[in-house]
XYZ file of C-alpha atoms in Angstrom:
658
model
C 25.319 -15.131 -28.427
C 26.163 -12.220 -26.132
C 25.770 -9.690 -28.969
C 22.344 -11.031 -29.851
C 21.157 -10.628 -26.274
C 22.468 -7.080 -26.132
C 20.280 -6.223 -29.097
C 16.998 -6.906 -27.333
C 13.856 -4.815 -27.329
C 10.944 -4.827 -24.937
C 7.632 -3.377 -26.030
C 4.881 -2.953 -23.501
C 1.439 -1.769 -24.608
C -0.829 -0.365 -21.925
C -4.429 0.472 -22.514
C -6.663 2.394 -20.151
C -10.355 1.731 -20.595
C -12.684 2.787 -17.800
C -12.481 -0.271 -15.601
C -15.374 -1.099 -13.267
C -14.535 -0.420 -9.625
C -17.104 -2.569 -7.875
C -14.542 -4.789 -6.165
C -10.997 -4.484 -4.809
C -9.824 -6.709 -7.648
C -11.449 -4.662 -10.384
C -8.177 -2.966 -11.216
C -6.973 -6.289 -12.614
C -10.205 -7.170 -14.375
C -9.388 -5.792 -17.784
C -5.654 -5.326 -18.058
C -4.668 -4.009 -21.466
C -2.100 -5.494 -23.819
C 1.640 -4.790 -23.818
C 4.163 -5.557 -26.521
C 7.651 -6.578 -25.577
C 10.881 -7.570 -27.270
C 14.552 -8.184 -26.699
C 17.070 -6.040 -28.580
C 18.407 -3.580 -26.054
C 15.584 -1.125 -26.755
C 12.175 -1.866 -25.096
C 8.822 -0.203 -25.785
C 5.385 0.322 -24.219
C 2.021 1.865 -25.166
C 0.250 3.435 -22.224
C -2.718 5.751 -21.719
C -4.191 7.326 -18.615
C -3.439 7.363 -14.898
C -4.356 3.840 -13.788
C -2.593 1.869 -16.527
C 0.867 2.729 -15.214
C 0.336 0.721 -12.007
C -0.143 -2.530 -13.926
C 2.889 -2.060 -16.114
C 5.164 -1.402 -13.132
C 4.452 -4.877 -11.730
C 5.199 -6.442 -15.104
C 8.402 -4.416 -15.454
C 9.517 -5.494 -11.977
C 9.148 -9.164 -12.909
C 11.193 -8.585 -16.067
C 13.928 -6.591 -14.328
C 14.173 -9.143 -11.525
C 15.113 -11.965 -13.915
C 16.994 -10.091 -16.621
C 20.745 -10.307 -17.169
C 20.992 -7.954 -20.158
C 20.471 -4.261 -20.976
C 16.922 -3.257 -21.903
C 15.366 -0.451 -23.888
C 11.671 0.288 -23.310
C 9.733 2.041 -26.079
C 6.511 3.508 -24.663
C 3.681 4.566 -26.943
C 1.693 6.848 -24.660
C -0.844 9.595 -24.292
C 0.302 12.785 -22.548
C -0.758 11.616 -19.081
C 1.048 8.276 -19.246
C 4.111 9.985 -20.699
C 4.291 12.283 -17.669
C 3.851 9.411 -15.203
C 6.228 6.906 -16.790
C 8.965 9.352 -17.783
C 9.078 10.656 -14.213
C 9.058 7.123 -12.806
C 11.908 5.795 -14.949
C 13.956 8.980 -14.608
C 13.794 8.738 -10.816
C 14.107 4.930 -10.752
C 17.533 5.082 -12.434
C 17.845 1.373 -13.168
C 21.274 0.644 -14.656
C 21.418 -0.414 -18.303
C 17.813 0.554 -19.000
C 16.894 3.093 -21.646
C 13.407 4.513 -22.243
C 11.845 6.168 -25.315
C 8.350 7.616 -25.797
C 6.035 7.936 -28.804
C 2.740 9.803 -29.113
C -0.261 7.466 -29.253
C -2.482 10.237 -30.602
C -0.533 10.197 -33.848
C -1.502 6.531 -34.368
C -5.208 6.694 -33.603
C -6.176 7.493 -37.186
C -4.580 4.193 -38.287
C -7.158 2.100 -36.388
C -10.039 4.452 -35.509
C -12.043 3.183 -38.533
C -12.334 -0.307 -37.003
C -15.523 -0.903 -34.928
C -14.422 -2.585 -31.687
C -16.664 -4.022 -28.960
C -13.719 -4.748 -26.668
C -13.454 -2.749 -23.434
C -9.989 -1.532 -24.447
C -11.401 0.660 -27.199
C -9.043 2.180 -29.726
C -5.946 1.315 -27.697
C -6.775 -2.375 -28.034
C -6.014 -2.125 -31.744
C -2.684 -0.287 -31.608
C -0.515 -3.404 -31.704
C -1.450 -3.561 -35.379
C 0.491 -0.319 -35.978
C 3.830 -1.292 -34.468
C 5.687 -1.582 -37.783
C 4.857 2.070 -38.369
C 5.029 3.353 -34.782
C 8.454 1.989 -33.871
C 11.810 3.048 -35.360
C 12.583 1.507 -38.739
C 15.876 0.076 -37.475
C 14.062 -1.962 -34.840
C 14.000 -5.451 -36.318
C 12.283 -7.625 -33.689
C 9.926 -7.081 -30.790
C 8.082 -9.029 -28.083
C 4.552 -7.911 -27.308
C 2.913 -8.493 -23.915
C -0.332 -7.758 -22.133
C 0.019 -5.839 -18.875
C -1.575 -8.678 -16.901
C 1.575 -10.752 -17.444
C 4.072 -11.942 -14.831
C 7.499 -13.199 -15.895
C 9.050 -16.169 -14.097
C 12.252 -16.319 -16.145
C 14.742 -14.177 -18.034
C 13.055 -12.557 -21.036
C 16.206 -13.284 -23.066
C 15.043 -16.915 -23.205
C 11.916 -15.797 -25.029
C 13.944 -13.590 -27.325
C 16.133 -16.561 -28.238
C 13.125 -18.219 -29.887
C 13.457 -15.777 -32.790
C 16.426 -17.882 -33.883
C 14.048 -20.832 -34.341
C 11.873 -18.983 -36.872
C 11.985 -20.277 -40.434
C 12.827 -17.805 -43.197
C 9.121 -17.153 -43.804
C 7.835 -16.877 -40.233
C 7.123 -13.341 -39.002
C 5.081 -13.817 -35.847
C 5.329 -16.080 -32.793
C 2.257 -16.871 -30.669
C 0.944 -19.342 -28.103
C -2.248 -21.233 -28.951
C -5.398 -19.877 -27.340
C -6.215 -22.052 -24.329
C -9.952 -21.305 -24.251
C -12.666 -22.467 -26.685
C -13.478 -18.962 -27.908
C -12.463 -19.458 -31.544
C -14.069 -22.925 -31.713
C -17.425 -21.138 -31.621
C -19.089 -23.447 -29.098
C -19.309 -21.243 -25.992
C -23.009 -20.424 -26.449
C -25.781 -20.698 -29.010
C -25.157 -18.624 -32.136
C -21.635 -17.754 -30.960
C -19.819 -16.605 -34.079
C -16.155 -15.699 -33.539
C -13.764 -14.317 -36.114
C -12.006 -16.938 -38.293
C -8.949 -18.593 -36.730
C -6.595 -21.480 -37.320
C -7.834 -24.284 -35.065
C -8.203 -22.960 -31.523
C -6.687 -19.686 -32.639
C -3.870 -17.812 -30.929
C -3.750 -15.586 -27.868
C -2.050 -12.219 -28.366
C -1.053 -11.742 -24.731
C 2.515 -12.690 -25.749
C 3.691 -12.007 -29.300
C 7.061 -12.218 -31.024
C 6.982 -9.852 -34.000
C 9.717 -9.939 -36.627
C 9.251 -6.296 -37.617
C 11.851 -6.295 -40.376
C 10.122 -9.158 -42.206
C 6.643 -7.777 -41.546
C 7.623 -4.519 -43.223
C 9.106 -6.457 -46.130
C 5.898 -8.412 -46.838
C 3.723 -5.289 -46.598
C 2.131 -5.943 -43.187
C 0.281 -2.636 -43.011
C -1.633 -3.317 -46.225
C -2.190 -7.002 -45.413
C -3.819 -6.525 -41.997
C -5.970 -3.712 -43.367
C -7.255 -5.875 -46.222
C -7.941 -8.701 -43.755
C -9.864 -6.403 -41.417
C -11.896 -4.831 -44.229
C -12.844 -8.236 -45.622
C -13.956 -9.752 -42.302
C -15.749 -6.620 -41.095
C -18.147 -6.915 -44.029
C -19.710 -9.918 -42.257
C -18.543 -9.580 -38.630
C -19.306 -5.813 -38.424
C -16.935 -5.297 -35.463
C -14.140 -6.966 -33.524
C -14.914 -8.670 -30.217
C -11.349 -9.186 -29.014
C -9.749 -6.132 -30.647
C -6.418 -6.815 -32.405
C -6.521 -10.537 -31.519
C -9.402 -11.104 -33.970
C -7.511 -9.434 -36.802
C -4.263 -11.264 -36.043
C -6.103 -14.600 -36.087
C -7.948 -13.869 -39.317
C -4.624 -12.912 -40.910
C -2.982 -16.159 -39.693
C -5.937 -18.216 -40.956
C -5.168 -16.926 -44.436
C -1.366 -17.105 -44.027
C -0.556 -20.041 -41.699
C 2.995 -20.367 -42.991
C 3.857 -17.014 -41.377
C 3.247 -18.084 -37.760
C 5.638 -19.811 -35.378
C 3.773 -21.566 -32.557
C 5.403 -20.970 -29.174
C 5.405 -23.574 -26.389
C 2.364 -22.863 -24.258
C 4.377 -22.282 -21.067
C 5.286 -18.906 -22.605
C 1.671 -17.789 -22.131
C -0.117 -19.812 -19.446
C -3.603 -18.313 -19.634
C -5.227 -18.369 -16.205
C -8.863 -17.927 -17.074
C -11.623 -20.361 -16.108
C -12.264 -23.334 -18.417
C -8.896 -23.150 -20.184
C -6.390 -25.910 -20.822
C -3.636 -24.018 -18.981
C -2.826 -26.947 -16.665
C -1.731 -28.956 -19.722
C 1.090 -26.448 -20.326
C 3.280 -27.614 -17.477
C 4.081 -30.649 -15.371
C 5.582 -28.708 -12.469
C 4.994 -25.055 -11.691
C 8.755 -24.601 -11.937
C 8.365 -25.203 -15.707
C 6.413 -21.980 -16.118
C 7.871 -19.030 -18.004
C 5.045 -16.488 -18.297
C 1.785 -16.296 -16.348
C -1.123 -14.483 -17.995
C -4.012 -13.373 -15.757
C -6.442 -13.033 -18.652
C -9.659 -13.699 -16.715
C -11.966 -10.991 -15.342
C -11.611 -12.874 -12.035
C -7.840 -12.298 -12.085
C -6.391 -13.493 -8.744
C -9.574 -15.454 -7.972
C -9.369 -17.614 -11.082
C -9.836 -21.389 -10.761
C -6.618 -23.378 -11.086
C -5.153 -26.024 -8.810
C -1.921 -24.008 -8.553
C -3.541 -20.579 -8.277
C -2.106 -20.014 -4.789
C 1.422 -20.365 -6.168
C 0.630 -18.050 -9.078
C -1.005 -15.502 -6.787
C 1.968 -15.434 -4.434
C 4.363 -14.976 -7.335
C 2.334 -12.051 -8.610
C 1.999 -10.435 -5.172
C 5.747 -10.793 -4.653
C 6.428 -8.462 -7.569
C 3.484 -6.199 -6.767
C 5.038 -5.308 -3.396
C 8.691 -5.884 -4.322
C 11.059 -3.050 -3.357
C 11.885 -1.472 -6.697
C 15.080 0.031 -5.247
C 16.580 -3.471 -5.195
C 16.341 -3.559 -9.010
C 18.902 -0.755 -9.295
C 21.707 -3.294 -9.132
C 24.375 -3.197 -11.821
C 24.479 -5.955 -14.422
C 27.623 -8.071 -14.280
C 30.026 -6.925 -16.979
C 27.714 -4.151 -18.238
C 28.580 -0.471 -17.640
C 25.622 1.863 -17.009
C 25.790 3.294 -20.500
C 22.124 4.253 -20.515
C 22.016 5.812 -17.022
C 23.772 9.213 -16.949
C 21.828 10.030 -13.780
C 23.632 7.193 -12.012
C 27.012 8.566 -13.071
C 26.067 12.040 -11.773
C 24.930 10.547 -8.473
C 28.150 8.576 -8.098
C 30.125 11.756 -8.741
C 28.205 13.649 -6.078
C 28.720 10.829 -3.578
C 32.466 10.837 -4.202
C 32.608 14.529 -3.277
C 31.187 13.819 0.193
C 33.502 13.264 3.157
C 32.613 9.975 4.799
C 34.326 11.129 7.995
C 32.000 14.126 8.259
C 29.820 13.771 11.359
C 26.861 14.855 9.235
C 27.641 12.587 6.273
C 24.284 10.791 6.484
C 22.390 14.107 6.323
C 24.383 15.301 3.334
C 23.986 11.994 1.538
C 20.209 12.204 1.960
C 20.149 15.519 0.102
C 21.484 13.907 -3.089
C 19.511 10.660 -2.802
C 17.197 10.179 -5.791
C 13.852 8.709 -4.733
C 11.586 6.845 -7.125
C 8.436 8.850 -7.801
C 5.169 7.496 -9.199
C 2.967 10.462 -10.082
C -0.833 10.173 -10.145
C -0.953 6.756 -8.549
C -4.763 6.909 -8.717
C -7.147 8.341 -11.298
C -7.035 12.158 -11.360
C -9.461 14.553 -13.010
C -9.252 18.322 -12.822
C -11.039 20.973 -14.850
C -9.334 24.373 -14.560
C -11.475 27.185 -13.163
C -12.176 29.875 -15.712
C -11.246 32.797 -13.454
C -7.608 31.894 -12.639
C -8.231 31.988 -8.879
C -8.143 28.282 -8.139
C -6.161 26.997 -5.161
C -4.711 23.521 -4.576
C -4.122 22.234 -1.052
C -0.564 20.845 -1.017
C 0.594 18.390 1.659
C 2.723 15.312 2.313
C 2.190 12.274 4.490
C 3.335 8.788 5.370
C 1.443 5.660 6.315
C 0.875 6.775 9.907
C -1.181 9.798 8.788
C -3.379 7.946 6.300
C -6.427 8.243 8.545
C -6.446 12.045 7.995
C -7.284 11.824 4.288
C -11.040 11.339 4.550
C -11.437 14.224 7.001
C -9.407 16.597 4.825
C -11.489 15.696 1.788
C -14.637 16.526 3.758
C -13.239 19.912 4.817
C -11.670 20.935 1.479
C -13.655 20.490 -1.732
C -11.022 21.996 -4.020
C -8.136 20.218 -5.768
C -5.496 18.538 -3.595
C -1.931 17.486 -4.402
C -0.604 14.881 -1.955
C 2.829 13.278 -1.898
C 2.952 10.019 0.061
C 6.249 8.677 1.404
C 5.851 4.897 1.326
C 7.451 1.577 0.527
C 6.172 -0.505 -2.388
C 4.190 -2.686 0.012
C 2.717 0.346 1.805
C 1.687 1.859 -1.535
C -0.434 -1.237 -2.177
C -1.976 -0.949 1.292
C -2.824 2.661 0.509
C -4.362 1.601 -2.808
C -6.636 -0.895 -1.065
C -7.546 1.719 1.555
C -8.429 4.323 -1.087
C -10.475 1.865 -3.146
C -12.449 0.814 -0.058
C -13.196 4.387 1.041
C -16.417 5.888 -0.294
C -15.082 9.375 0.478
C -11.823 8.943 -1.431
C -13.407 7.029 -4.327
C -15.745 9.940 -4.967
C -12.963 12.521 -5.106
C -11.237 12.609 -8.484
C -9.528 15.999 -8.035
C -6.942 14.610 -5.601
C -3.536 13.844 -7.087
C -1.728 11.097 -5.158
C 2.013 10.946 -5.844
C 4.058 8.120 -4.336
C 7.631 8.919 -3.252
C 9.216 5.562 -2.474
C 11.153 5.109 0.758
C 14.915 5.013 0.729
C 17.520 5.918 3.337
C 17.217 6.444 7.080
C 15.618 9.928 7.147
C 12.202 11.210 6.166
C 12.993 13.561 3.231
C 10.105 15.833 4.172
C 10.996 18.775 1.939
C 11.693 16.593 -1.076
C 8.277 14.997 -0.596
C 6.665 18.448 -0.212
C 8.297 19.581 -3.450
C 6.834 16.621 -5.352
C 3.356 17.668 -4.218
C 4.062 21.334 -5.001
C 5.413 20.685 -8.511
C 2.342 18.675 -9.433
C -0.281 21.188 -8.370
C -2.232 22.332 -11.430
C -3.733 25.617 -10.202
C -2.349 29.181 -10.197
C -2.218 29.201 -6.380
C -1.299 26.683 -3.691
C -2.186 26.374 -0.015
C 0.936 24.904 1.624
C -0.449 22.846 4.498
C 0.287 19.766 6.585
C -1.914 16.697 6.470
C -2.572 16.688 10.239
C -4.450 20.011 9.983
C -8.114 20.336 9.125
C -8.994 23.534 7.273
C -12.121 25.364 8.361
C -15.265 24.550 6.404
C -15.523 26.892 3.419
C -11.830 27.796 3.415
C -11.454 26.835 -0.252
C -13.999 29.400 -1.423
C -12.722 32.002 1.044
C -9.151 31.680 -0.264
C -10.279 32.071 -3.863
C -12.063 35.311 -2.926
C -9.005 36.505 -0.987
C -6.808 35.900 -4.028
C -8.909 38.443 -5.917
C -9.346 40.839 -2.999
C -5.590 41.063 -2.356
C -4.652 41.206 -6.048
C -2.407 38.164 -5.800
C -2.037 38.021 -9.577
C -0.054 41.272 -9.650
C 1.631 41.365 -6.234
C 4.020 39.218 -4.213
C 2.057 38.057 -1.213
C 1.886 35.032 1.063
C -1.526 34.744 2.738
C -1.205 33.389 6.284
C -3.918 31.007 7.516
C -3.808 31.169 11.365
C -3.144 27.784 12.966
C -4.742 26.378 16.104
C -4.696 22.994 17.803
C -6.739 20.695 19.979
C -5.505 18.046 22.364
C -8.767 16.149 22.040
C -9.128 13.287 19.592
C -12.850 13.993 19.327
C -13.584 17.601 18.512
C -16.791 19.395 17.633
C -15.233 21.363 14.803
C -16.065 25.109 14.954
C -18.243 26.306 12.112
C -17.228 29.972 12.391
C -14.569 32.314 13.750
C -16.898 33.294 16.612
C -17.314 29.667 17.606
C -13.552 29.094 17.423
C -12.890 32.119 19.690
C -15.367 30.763 22.188
C -13.612 27.396 22.217
C -10.283 29.199 22.563
C -11.533 31.040 25.633
C -12.877 27.820 27.148
C -9.559 26.002 26.656
C -10.916 23.523 24.126
C -8.557 24.984 21.518
C -5.135 26.644 21.684
C -3.006 28.683 19.336
C -0.748 26.203 17.593
C 2.259 24.993 19.598
C 1.583 27.608 22.286
C 2.854 25.209 24.958
C 6.056 24.005 23.272
C 7.136 26.354 20.451
C 5.537 29.783 20.745
C 7.959 31.420 18.295
C 6.755 29.272 15.431
C 3.457 31.149 15.081
C 3.623 34.133 17.451
C 4.233 36.642 14.592
C 0.715 35.821 13.329
C -0.394 38.117 16.188
C -3.379 36.135 17.435
C -4.487 39.009 19.684
C -4.953 41.227 16.655
C -6.571 38.416 14.686
C -9.351 38.054 17.280
C -10.887 41.380 16.274
C -9.503 41.807 12.740
C -12.002 42.177 9.931
C -9.536 42.911 7.132
C -6.205 41.275 6.163
C -3.189 42.711 7.968
C 0.535 42.566 7.272
C 3.015 40.996 9.688
C 6.805 41.036 9.649
C 9.062 38.047 9.482
C 10.614 36.950 12.774
C 13.096 34.207 13.550
C 11.592 30.680 13.459
C 8.284 31.855 11.966
C 6.660 28.927 10.131
C 3.059 29.788 9.189
C 0.896 27.954 6.650
C 0.503 30.134 3.602
C -1.210 30.570 0.246
C 1.160 31.628 -2.536
C 1.482 31.475 -6.285
C 2.370 28.044 -7.618
C 5.737 29.317 -8.914
C 6.937 30.148 -5.403
C 10.392 28.937 -4.262
C 10.602 25.243 -3.512
C 11.444 23.852 -0.078
C 15.136 23.422 0.744
C 15.798 19.686 0.532
C 18.825 19.676 2.820
C 16.392 19.662 5.751
C 15.165 16.142 6.437
C 13.221 14.683 9.314
C 12.382 17.121 12.098
C 13.493 20.734 12.287
C 13.576 23.833 10.127
C 11.914 22.326 7.071
C 9.159 24.984 6.964
C 11.129 27.750 8.730
C 13.698 27.806 5.921
C 10.957 28.094 3.302
C 9.323 31.114 4.962
C 12.754 32.744 5.231
C 13.244 32.415 1.491
C 9.794 33.851 0.807
C 10.713 36.830 2.966
C 14.105 37.165 1.248
C 12.233 37.374 -2.049
C 10.146 40.192 -0.526
C 6.822 38.411 -0.210
C 4.405 40.370 1.993
C 3.045 38.166 4.778
C -0.687 38.940 5.008
C -2.800 37.335 7.755
C -6.351 36.452 6.708
C -8.919 37.603 9.311
C -11.572 34.975 8.682
C -9.500 31.888 7.977
C -8.254 29.193 10.306
C -7.016 25.615 10.450
C -6.837 23.202 13.375
C -4.131 20.666 14.147
C -5.458 17.271 15.205
C -3.598 15.225 17.847
C -1.483 12.202 16.932
C 1.458 10.202 18.252
C 4.898 11.891 17.947
C 6.767 11.149 14.752
C 9.892 9.006 14.779
C 11.971 11.975 13.591
C 11.052 14.259 16.489
C 12.006 11.459 18.860
C 15.426 11.243 17.177
C 15.835 15.025 17.444
C 15.076 14.981 21.156
C 17.256 11.982 21.983
C 20.283 12.446 19.724
C 22.889 15.199 20.343
C 24.432 14.308 16.982
C 21.115 14.918 15.231
C 20.793 18.347 16.884
C 24.397 19.222 16.046
C 23.900 18.401 12.365
C 20.650 20.347 12.221
C 22.476 23.398 13.610
C 25.246 22.906 11.048
C 22.700 22.743 8.214
C 21.031 25.922 9.531
C 24.314 27.823 9.399
C 25.059 26.596 5.888
C 21.545 27.559 4.804
C 22.106 31.079 6.156
C 25.359 31.346 4.237
C 23.701 30.164 1.010
C 20.844 32.623 1.561
C 23.337 35.483 1.992
C 25.151 34.554 -1.212
C 21.858 34.318 -3.087
C 20.108 37.457 -1.819
C 22.956 39.648 -0.555
C 22.052 42.453 1.853
C 18.408 41.336 1.989
C 19.493 38.232 3.900
C 21.698 39.915 6.519
C 18.844 40.156 9.007
C 18.614 36.358 9.126
C 22.230 36.086 10.272
C 21.605 38.721 12.920
C 18.459 36.951 14.077
C 20.333 33.637 14.284
C 23.070 35.156 16.469
C 20.450 36.560 18.838
C 18.815 33.148 19.387
């Protein structure tokens, strides 16, 4: 019935063991389990940075086929909570609600169980779902993250209606010989009913499980078997099977096309006559996409389709279902209605209120705070055409980096493969990569910058661009300058002088003296000297040549230096998209807030040559683009005057004089 479908719950459990990274496919090698159900709420257990990538592909396959509202319940550690809450909040899928629960509060329930499985303690958490999830949640479907759906999950939920009065759990038979105990000499698996059951897909009748005392029953089962088995080999699956062996009347066997297990030497091909019969594909082999199966090419293509599928397309409304669980969508619709579609600059204004999906910490991130509160994060943004700069920046800057990457879903997977194949990037764990997914016709450069800025984890940030290479040793020099200039107790922006080369191959200067020599020989230039002198002229390069101590400079119109500031500095103004005034406006606001602009005498960065961006080409060729940019400038000035009063009058005067 329609009401039954509306009461559906999805539970996804993500685990994050330390997966081996010896091959490009290693990220799939040990995907953790995920519970799932259908009752309007949906839930998921997730830990760590890498686990979130796997669950997104699963969620895409579910959203693609679904025709009903969903509610995800995520049981997470703090890291996964940050990643997934940000992702779903910015995704804004209609009729999807998300709730989070703290995995740390459940660890004590299962930490006493010795487990040889790679998933560790998280591999046992499915046992705690009757306690972890809300008491009014009556049914749930549990999935592994290495699952791909090929049908509407409501069809799986409908199987609950086929349960007898006593059945509390639905499972597909295990399609390998593991529980038959004949895989090798002296192989001794946990007890199971026949071939046993695979817990990659589970239907749990939570209400009945609570009624029969599930928590006490699984504990007694585990304690009894551990006396002889000593530890689990397949985590929760061993305990579930031992429980079913003792209580076979409680299990409902699902048709095997609801969990086609694609590992070598399984009976998966007996689950279907045609591949169109398939409902759920389970990549439960360490070989993952390289598993042996006569239809593996079809399965692989299906999986890759969702891996690179444009998640923005899943924002579609459900027929006949209002977006009751998406207040963000209602706010966005209200903002859109206030815009004048006849405005010549409508597209620019629409871009400012566009909500882009954001996937924080797309790769593993590790950062240990410095004990002296002087640490500095390099903050930058980039798109696919600047990817080649990453290795060089990592070689020049050993400190933490926060990068926001503006990419499509398919490009994000290309980046992932690039990063996993790069020895330089693989060895750097203190780089936070945050994906901002493409949408709209403009490059939202300041929005992307703000994502990188917000996710810096140090007291200070170096606001740079990815096509600049910092001088060797700049990280340590900036940390010393932070102390020297008492940044902790004053309002300063430290200017790092910018230079450029027109040569693709450059012998990078190792000192200021060497840079000055190259400047005199014409190998280097002050940045944009030939095309936009005003952008960096206030740095006063003539004074910098002989300076030995930091010196203060005054703001001038169109000044856009690269600066080091406190992390809580003003964010970039997101009305500026594409080319023009995106950094200029930020420096103006720093000046309006009375930051002192201090030029560092022994710091420098060098811009490396590259092809012109698409946005600068639009600026140069489109009068309408230039008109709208001028309009946005004037509106920015007006907003600045309202915000800062008399302190902002000089900007209006400077604008009139241009």
